[in-house]
PDB file of C-alpha atoms in Angstrom:
ATOM      1  CA  UNK A   1     252.414 302.133   1.885  1.00 89.00           C
ATOM      2  CA  UNK A   2     253.277 305.767   3.789  1.00 93.00           C
ATOM      3  CA  UNK A   3     255.725 305.927   6.429  1.00 95.00           C
ATOM      4  CA  UNK A   4     254.716 308.096   9.302  1.00 97.00           C
ATOM      5  CA  UNK A   5     256.965 309.736  12.035  1.00 97.00           C
ATOM      6  CA  UNK A   6     255.902 309.862  15.719  1.00 97.00           C
ATOM      7  CA  UNK A   7     258.084 312.498  17.401  1.00 97.00           C
ATOM      8  CA  UNK A   8     257.067 312.555  21.124  1.00 96.00           C
ATOM      9  CA  UNK A   9     257.934 313.984  24.786  1.00 95.00           C
ATOM     10  CA  UNK A  10     257.300 312.202  27.799  1.00 93.00           C
ATOM     11  CA  UNK A  11     257.888 312.763  31.519  1.00 89.00           C
ATOM     12  CA  UNK A  12     256.476 309.537  33.128  1.00 88.00           C
ATOM     13  CA  UNK A  13     256.092 307.689  29.958  1.00 91.00           C
ATOM     14  CA  UNK A  14     252.028 307.376  29.172  1.00 95.00           C
ATOM     15  CA  UNK A  15     252.990 309.896  25.910  1.00 97.00           C
ATOM     16  CA  UNK A  16     255.250 307.151  25.206  1.00 96.00           C
ATOM     17  CA  UNK A  17     252.614 304.547  25.581  1.00 97.00           C
ATOM     18  CA  UNK A  18     250.261 306.125  23.751  1.00 98.00           C
ATOM     19  CA  UNK A  19     253.017 307.341  20.928  1.00 98.00           C
ATOM     20  CA  UNK A  20     253.519 303.337  21.080  1.00 98.00           C
ATOM     21  CA  UNK A  21     249.971 302.694  20.392  1.00 98.00           C
ATOM     22  CA  UNK A  22     249.640 305.323  17.453  1.00 98.00           C
ATOM     23  CA  UNK A  23     252.317 303.513  15.627  1.00 98.00           C
ATOM     24  CA  UNK A  24     250.520 300.161  16.161  1.00 98.00           C
ATOM     25  CA  UNK A  25     247.288 301.868  14.677  1.00 98.00           C
ATOM     26  CA  UNK A  26     248.950 303.025  11.707  1.00 97.00           C
ATOM     27  CA  UNK A  27     250.895 299.596  11.229  1.00 97.00           C
ATOM     28  CA  UNK A  28     247.576 297.878  11.745  1.00 96.00           C
ATOM     29  CA  UNK A  29     246.338 299.948   8.463  1.00 96.00           C
ATOM     30  CA  UNK A  30     249.226 298.828   6.356  1.00 95.00           C
ATOM     31  CA  UNK A  31     251.499 301.470   6.639  1.00 96.00           C
ATOM     32  CA  UNK A  32     255.113 302.096   8.847  1.00 96.00           C
ATOM     33  CA  UNK A  33     255.497 304.054  11.582  1.00 97.00           C
ATOM     34  CA  UNK A  34     258.363 305.300  14.060  1.00 96.00           C
ATOM     35  CA  UNK A  35     257.518 306.385  17.230  1.00 96.00           C
ATOM     36  CA  UNK A  36     260.478 308.751  18.776  1.00 95.00           C
ATOM     37  CA  UNK A  37     261.054 310.091  22.065  1.00 95.00           C
ATOM     38  CA  UNK A  38     262.927 312.820  20.943  1.00 94.00           C
ATOM     39  CA  UNK A  39     264.578 314.427  24.124  1.00 91.00           C
ATOM     40  CA  UNK A  40     268.112 314.356  24.273  1.00 73.00           C
ATOM     41  CA  UNK A  41     268.559 311.908  21.018  1.00 69.00           C
ATOM     42  CA  UNK A  42     266.233 314.423  18.600  1.00 69.00           C
ATOM     43  CA  UNK A  43     264.601 312.487  15.904  1.00 77.00           C
ATOM     44  CA  UNK A  44     265.232 311.714  12.324  1.00 87.00           C
ATOM     45  CA  UNK A  45     264.079 314.650  10.045  1.00 89.00           C
ATOM     46  CA  UNK A  46     260.462 314.897   8.789  1.00 94.00           C
ATOM     47  CA  UNK A  47     261.596 314.999   5.730  1.00 91.00           C
ATOM     48  CA  UNK A  48     262.275 311.389   5.500  1.00 91.00           C
ATOM     49  CA  UNK A  49     258.544 310.756   5.939  1.00 96.00           C
ATOM     50  CA  UNK A  50     255.297 311.070   4.424  1.00 95.00           C
ATOM     51  CA  UNK A  51     253.279 312.698   7.336  1.00 96.00           C
ATOM     52  CA  UNK A  52     254.210 313.307  11.177  1.00 97.00           C
ATOM     53  CA  UNK A  53     252.112 312.789  14.553  1.00 98.00           C
ATOM     54  CA  UNK A  54     253.969 315.188  17.509  1.00 98.00           C
ATOM     55  CA  UNK A  55     253.172 314.212  20.501  1.00 98.00           C
ATOM     56  CA  UNK A  56     253.759 315.854  24.108  1.00 97.00           C
ATOM     57  CA  UNK A  57     252.378 315.562  27.600  1.00 95.00           C
ATOM     58  CA  UNK A  58     251.794 318.688  30.317  1.00 94.00           C
ATOM     59  CA  UNK A  59     253.416 319.301  33.604  1.00 86.00           C
ATOM     60  CA  UNK A  60     253.616 322.174  35.671  1.00 82.00           C
ATOM     61  CA  UNK A  61     250.971 323.394  32.776  1.00 86.00           C
ATOM     62  CA  UNK A  62     253.563 323.545  30.026  1.00 92.00           C
ATOM     63  CA  UNK A  63     254.519 320.979  26.908  1.00 94.00           C
ATOM     64  CA  UNK A  64     257.872 319.911  27.050  1.00 95.00           C
ATOM     65  CA  UNK A  65     260.462 322.579  25.806  1.00 94.00           C
ATOM     66  CA  UNK A  66     262.417 320.232  23.865  1.00 94.00           C
ATOM     67  CA  UNK A  67     259.282 319.322  21.760  1.00 96.00           C
ATOM     68  CA  UNK A  68     258.565 323.194  21.484  1.00 96.00           C
ATOM     69  CA  UNK A  69     262.210 323.300  20.111  1.00 94.00           C
ATOM     70  CA  UNK A  70     261.427 320.222  17.693  1.00 95.00           C
ATOM     71  CA  UNK A  71     258.325 321.806  16.301  1.00 96.00           C
ATOM     72  CA  UNK A  72     260.031 325.221  16.147  1.00 96.00           C
ATOM     73  CA  UNK A  73     263.071 323.896  13.789  1.00 95.00           C
ATOM     74  CA  UNK A  74     260.773 321.904  11.706  1.00 96.00           C
ATOM     75  CA  UNK A  75     258.040 324.162  11.254  1.00 96.00           C
ATOM     76  CA  UNK A  76     257.983 324.113   7.480  1.00 96.00           C
ATOM     77  CA  UNK A  77     258.403 320.540   7.129  1.00 96.00           C
ATOM     78  CA  UNK A  78     255.298 320.109   9.592  1.00 96.00           C
ATOM     79  CA  UNK A  79     253.352 322.653   7.424  1.00 95.00           C
ATOM     80  CA  UNK A  80     254.088 321.034   3.919  1.00 95.00           C
ATOM     81  CA  UNK A  81     253.739 317.748   5.043  1.00 96.00           C
ATOM     82  CA  UNK A  82     250.587 316.117   6.475  1.00 96.00           C
ATOM     83  CA  UNK A  83     250.432 316.394   9.996  1.00 96.00           C
ATOM     84  CA  UNK A  84     248.754 316.287  13.729  1.00 98.00           C
ATOM     85  CA  UNK A  85     249.459 317.171  17.264  1.00 98.00           C
ATOM     86  CA  UNK A  86     248.390 315.336  20.441  1.00 98.00           C
ATOM     87  CA  UNK A  87     248.802 316.325  23.872  1.00 97.00           C
ATOM     88  CA  UNK A  88     248.184 314.574  27.047  1.00 97.00           C
ATOM     89  CA  UNK A  89     247.234 315.969  30.359  1.00 93.00           C
ATOM     90  CA  UNK A  90     244.993 315.815  33.274  1.00 89.00           C
ATOM     91  CA  UNK A  91     243.029 318.526  31.679  1.00 88.00           C
ATOM     92  CA  UNK A  92     242.045 316.790  28.680  1.00 88.00           C
ATOM     93  CA  UNK A  93     240.148 314.035  31.437  1.00 88.00           C
ATOM     94  CA  UNK A  94     238.347 316.970  33.100  1.00 86.00           C
ATOM     95  CA  UNK A  95     238.995 320.351  32.128  1.00 88.00           C
ATOM     96  CA  UNK A  96     238.425 320.544  28.573  1.00 89.00           C
ATOM     97  CA  UNK A  97     238.917 324.364  28.652  1.00 92.00           C
ATOM     98  CA  UNK A  98     241.879 324.127  30.413  1.00 91.00           C
ATOM     99  CA  UNK A  99     243.357 321.706  27.987  1.00 93.00           C
ATOM    100  CA  UNK A 100     242.388 323.985  24.790  1.00 95.00           C
ATOM    101  CA  UNK A 101     244.211 326.534  26.381  1.00 94.00           C
ATOM    102  CA  UNK A 102     247.061 324.326  26.497  1.00 95.00           C
ATOM    103  CA  UNK A 103     247.016 323.656  22.741  1.00 96.00           C
ATOM    104  CA  UNK A 104     246.444 327.872  22.036  1.00 96.00           C
ATOM    105  CA  UNK A 105     249.928 328.516  24.277  1.00 96.00           C
ATOM    106  CA  UNK A 106     251.421 325.706  22.097  1.00 96.00           C
ATOM    107  CA  UNK A 107     250.409 327.119  18.670  1.00 96.00           C
ATOM    108  CA  UNK A 108     251.888 330.625  19.657  1.00 96.00           C
ATOM    109  CA  UNK A 109     254.831 329.460  21.217  1.00 96.00           C
ATOM    110  CA  UNK A 110     255.473 327.032  18.115  1.00 97.00           C
ATOM    111  CA  UNK A 111     253.830 329.063  15.142  1.00 96.00           C
ATOM    112  CA  UNK A 112     252.890 325.633  13.567  1.00 97.00           C
ATOM    113  CA  UNK A 113     248.958 325.245  13.293  1.00 95.00           C
ATOM    114  CA  UNK A 114     248.427 321.725  12.913  1.00 95.00           C
ATOM    115  CA  UNK A 115     245.668 320.555  10.670  1.00 91.00           C
ATOM    116  CA  UNK A 116     244.380 317.917  13.368  1.00 96.00           C
ATOM    117  CA  UNK A 117     244.944 318.154  17.400  1.00 97.00           C
ATOM    118  CA  UNK A 118     244.135 315.374  19.712  1.00 97.00           C
ATOM    119  CA  UNK A 119     243.296 316.144  23.523  1.00 97.00           C
ATOM    120  CA  UNK A 120     244.168 312.767  25.574  1.00 97.00           C
ATOM    121  CA  UNK A 121     243.591 312.245  29.227  1.00 95.00           C
ATOM    122  CA  UNK A 122     246.719 311.898  30.936  1.00 93.00           C
ATOM    123  CA  UNK A 123     247.515 309.697  34.414  1.00 93.00           C
ATOM    124  CA  UNK A 124     247.829 309.744  38.249  1.00 92.00           C
ATOM    125  CA  UNK A 125     250.851 307.324  38.763  1.00 92.00           C
ATOM    126  CA  UNK A 126     251.229 307.392  42.172  1.00 94.00           C
ATOM    127  CA  UNK A 127     253.171 303.977  42.630  1.00 94.00           C
ATOM    128  CA  UNK A 128     255.980 305.750  40.446  1.00 92.00           C
ATOM    129  CA  UNK A 129     256.365 309.351  42.234  1.00 92.00           C
ATOM    130  CA  UNK A 130     258.103 309.666  44.973  1.00 93.00           C
ATOM    131  CA  UNK A 131     257.045 310.738  48.334  1.00 94.00           C
ATOM    132  CA  UNK A 132     256.995 314.468  48.025  1.00 95.00           C
ATOM    133  CA  UNK A 133     255.586 314.063  44.544  1.00 92.00           C
ATOM    134  CA  UNK A 134     253.144 311.439  45.324  1.00 93.00           C
ATOM    135  CA  UNK A 135     251.421 313.407  48.538  1.00 93.00           C
ATOM    136  CA  UNK A 136     251.497 316.577  46.153  1.00 92.00           C
ATOM    137  CA  UNK A 137     249.659 315.001  43.362  1.00 90.00           C
ATOM    138  CA  UNK A 138     246.797 313.561  45.721  1.00 94.00           C
ATOM    139  CA  UNK A 139     246.148 317.037  47.337  1.00 93.00           C
ATOM    140  CA  UNK A 140     246.108 318.880  43.782  1.00 89.00           C
ATOM    141  CA  UNK A 141     243.613 315.923  42.657  1.00 89.00           C
ATOM    142  CA  UNK A 142     241.799 316.628  45.871  1.00 92.00           C
ATOM    143  CA  UNK A 143     241.648 320.034  45.218  1.00 90.00           C
ATOM    144  CA  UNK A 144     240.363 319.451  41.791  1.00 86.00           C
ATOM    145  CA  UNK A 145     237.703 316.891  43.135  1.00 87.00           C
ATOM    146  CA  UNK A 146     239.232 314.141  41.726  1.00 89.00           C
ATOM    147  CA  UNK A 147     237.923 311.504  43.916  1.00 92.00           C
ATOM    148  CA  UNK A 148     241.342 309.270  42.863  1.00 93.00           C
ATOM    149  CA  UNK A 149     243.514 309.863  45.671  1.00 93.00           C
ATOM    150  CA  UNK A 150     244.395 306.184  46.825  1.00 95.00           C
ATOM    151  CA  UNK A 151     248.034 306.955  46.469  1.00 95.00           C
ATOM    152  CA  UNK A 152     248.620 302.598  46.782  1.00 95.00           C
ATOM    153  CA  UNK A 153     247.396 302.706  42.997  1.00 95.00           C
ATOM    154  CA  UNK A 154     247.679 304.395  39.367  1.00 94.00           C
ATOM    155  CA  UNK A 155     244.891 305.610  37.634  1.00 94.00           C
ATOM    156  CA  UNK A 156     245.340 306.244  33.607  1.00 94.00           C
ATOM    157  CA  UNK A 157     242.582 308.198  32.091  1.00 94.00           C
ATOM    158  CA  UNK A 158     243.557 307.811  28.651  1.00 95.00           C
ATOM    159  CA  UNK A 159     240.461 306.902  26.334  1.00 96.00           C
ATOM    160  CA  UNK A 160     242.194 304.219  24.024  1.00 97.00           C
ATOM    161  CA  UNK A 161     239.176 304.039  21.472  1.00 97.00           C
ATOM    162  CA  UNK A 162     239.618 308.026  21.084  1.00 97.00           C
ATOM    163  CA  UNK A 163     243.346 307.821  20.431  1.00 98.00           C
ATOM    164  CA  UNK A 164     242.700 304.949  17.512  1.00 98.00           C
ATOM    165  CA  UNK A 165     239.582 307.389  16.190  1.00 98.00           C
ATOM    166  CA  UNK A 166     242.421 310.048  15.838  1.00 98.00           C
ATOM    167  CA  UNK A 167     244.933 308.090  14.274  1.00 98.00           C
ATOM    168  CA  UNK A 168     242.098 306.482  11.988  1.00 97.00           C
ATOM    169  CA  UNK A 169     240.650 309.956  11.064  1.00 97.00           C
ATOM    170  CA  UNK A 170     244.335 311.376  10.479  1.00 97.00           C
ATOM    171  CA  UNK A 171     244.799 308.165   7.827  1.00 96.00           C
ATOM    172  CA  UNK A 172     241.787 309.274   5.888  1.00 94.00           C
ATOM    173  CA  UNK A 173     243.275 312.623   4.983  1.00 91.00           C
ATOM    174  CA  UNK A 174     246.660 310.996   3.735  1.00 88.00           C
ATOM    175  CA  UNK A 175     246.513 311.437   0.195  1.00 83.00           C
ATOM    176  CA  UNK A 176     246.338 308.335  -1.911  1.00 75.00           C
ATOM    177  CA  UNK A 177     250.029 306.600  -2.128  1.00 61.00           C
ATOM    178  CA  UNK A 178     249.622 306.669  -6.275  1.00 32.00           C
ATOM    179  CA  UNK A 179     249.153 310.408  -5.682  1.00 36.00           C
ATOM    180  CA  UNK A 180     252.656 311.096  -4.203  1.00 42.00           C
ATOM    181  CA  UNK A 181     255.298 312.222  -5.861  1.00 42.00           C
ATOM    182  CA  UNK A 182     258.230 309.629  -4.739  1.00 43.00           C
ATOM    183  CA  UNK A 183     260.998 312.042  -5.747  1.00 42.00           C
ATOM    184  CA  UNK A 184     259.534 314.975  -3.476  1.00 41.00           C
TER     185      UNK A 184
END
């Protein structure tokens, strides 16, 4: 059995939901998984795990600063361990080129080149926003041609089967447990 750390950053909670789902998929395959919101409290050291999947969301065109800091601080461990990264954004739903640009910027800012990257659609959580943000997000959605502008409901664009597929592909890249050196 392998242990996988899933440190993540979230602003509105969707990346937390995705991280918990990632952990469920991993556990469903007989491994241990810890999804940890690293804002403020930090995260366990990656060295205590066999693999790491980092998650972050995009807001105002950037991933969370504290996720960037976590990756920079643990870049050597992330380079040594099997590791992956997933990014949650509206761009992953409707503008793949823009979403890939966010990944390029993340790699440039952190110096970490994850072996596997997942791009997952974000959400318009109108019912969770305050008055000003709700109307700003409606305007942005309308300006981008998104028809989902009814602010009395939420729209989640995450393709959960795609998340599951991403995790299962990552698990397939992990070395067999017998090949691991438990002393390292």
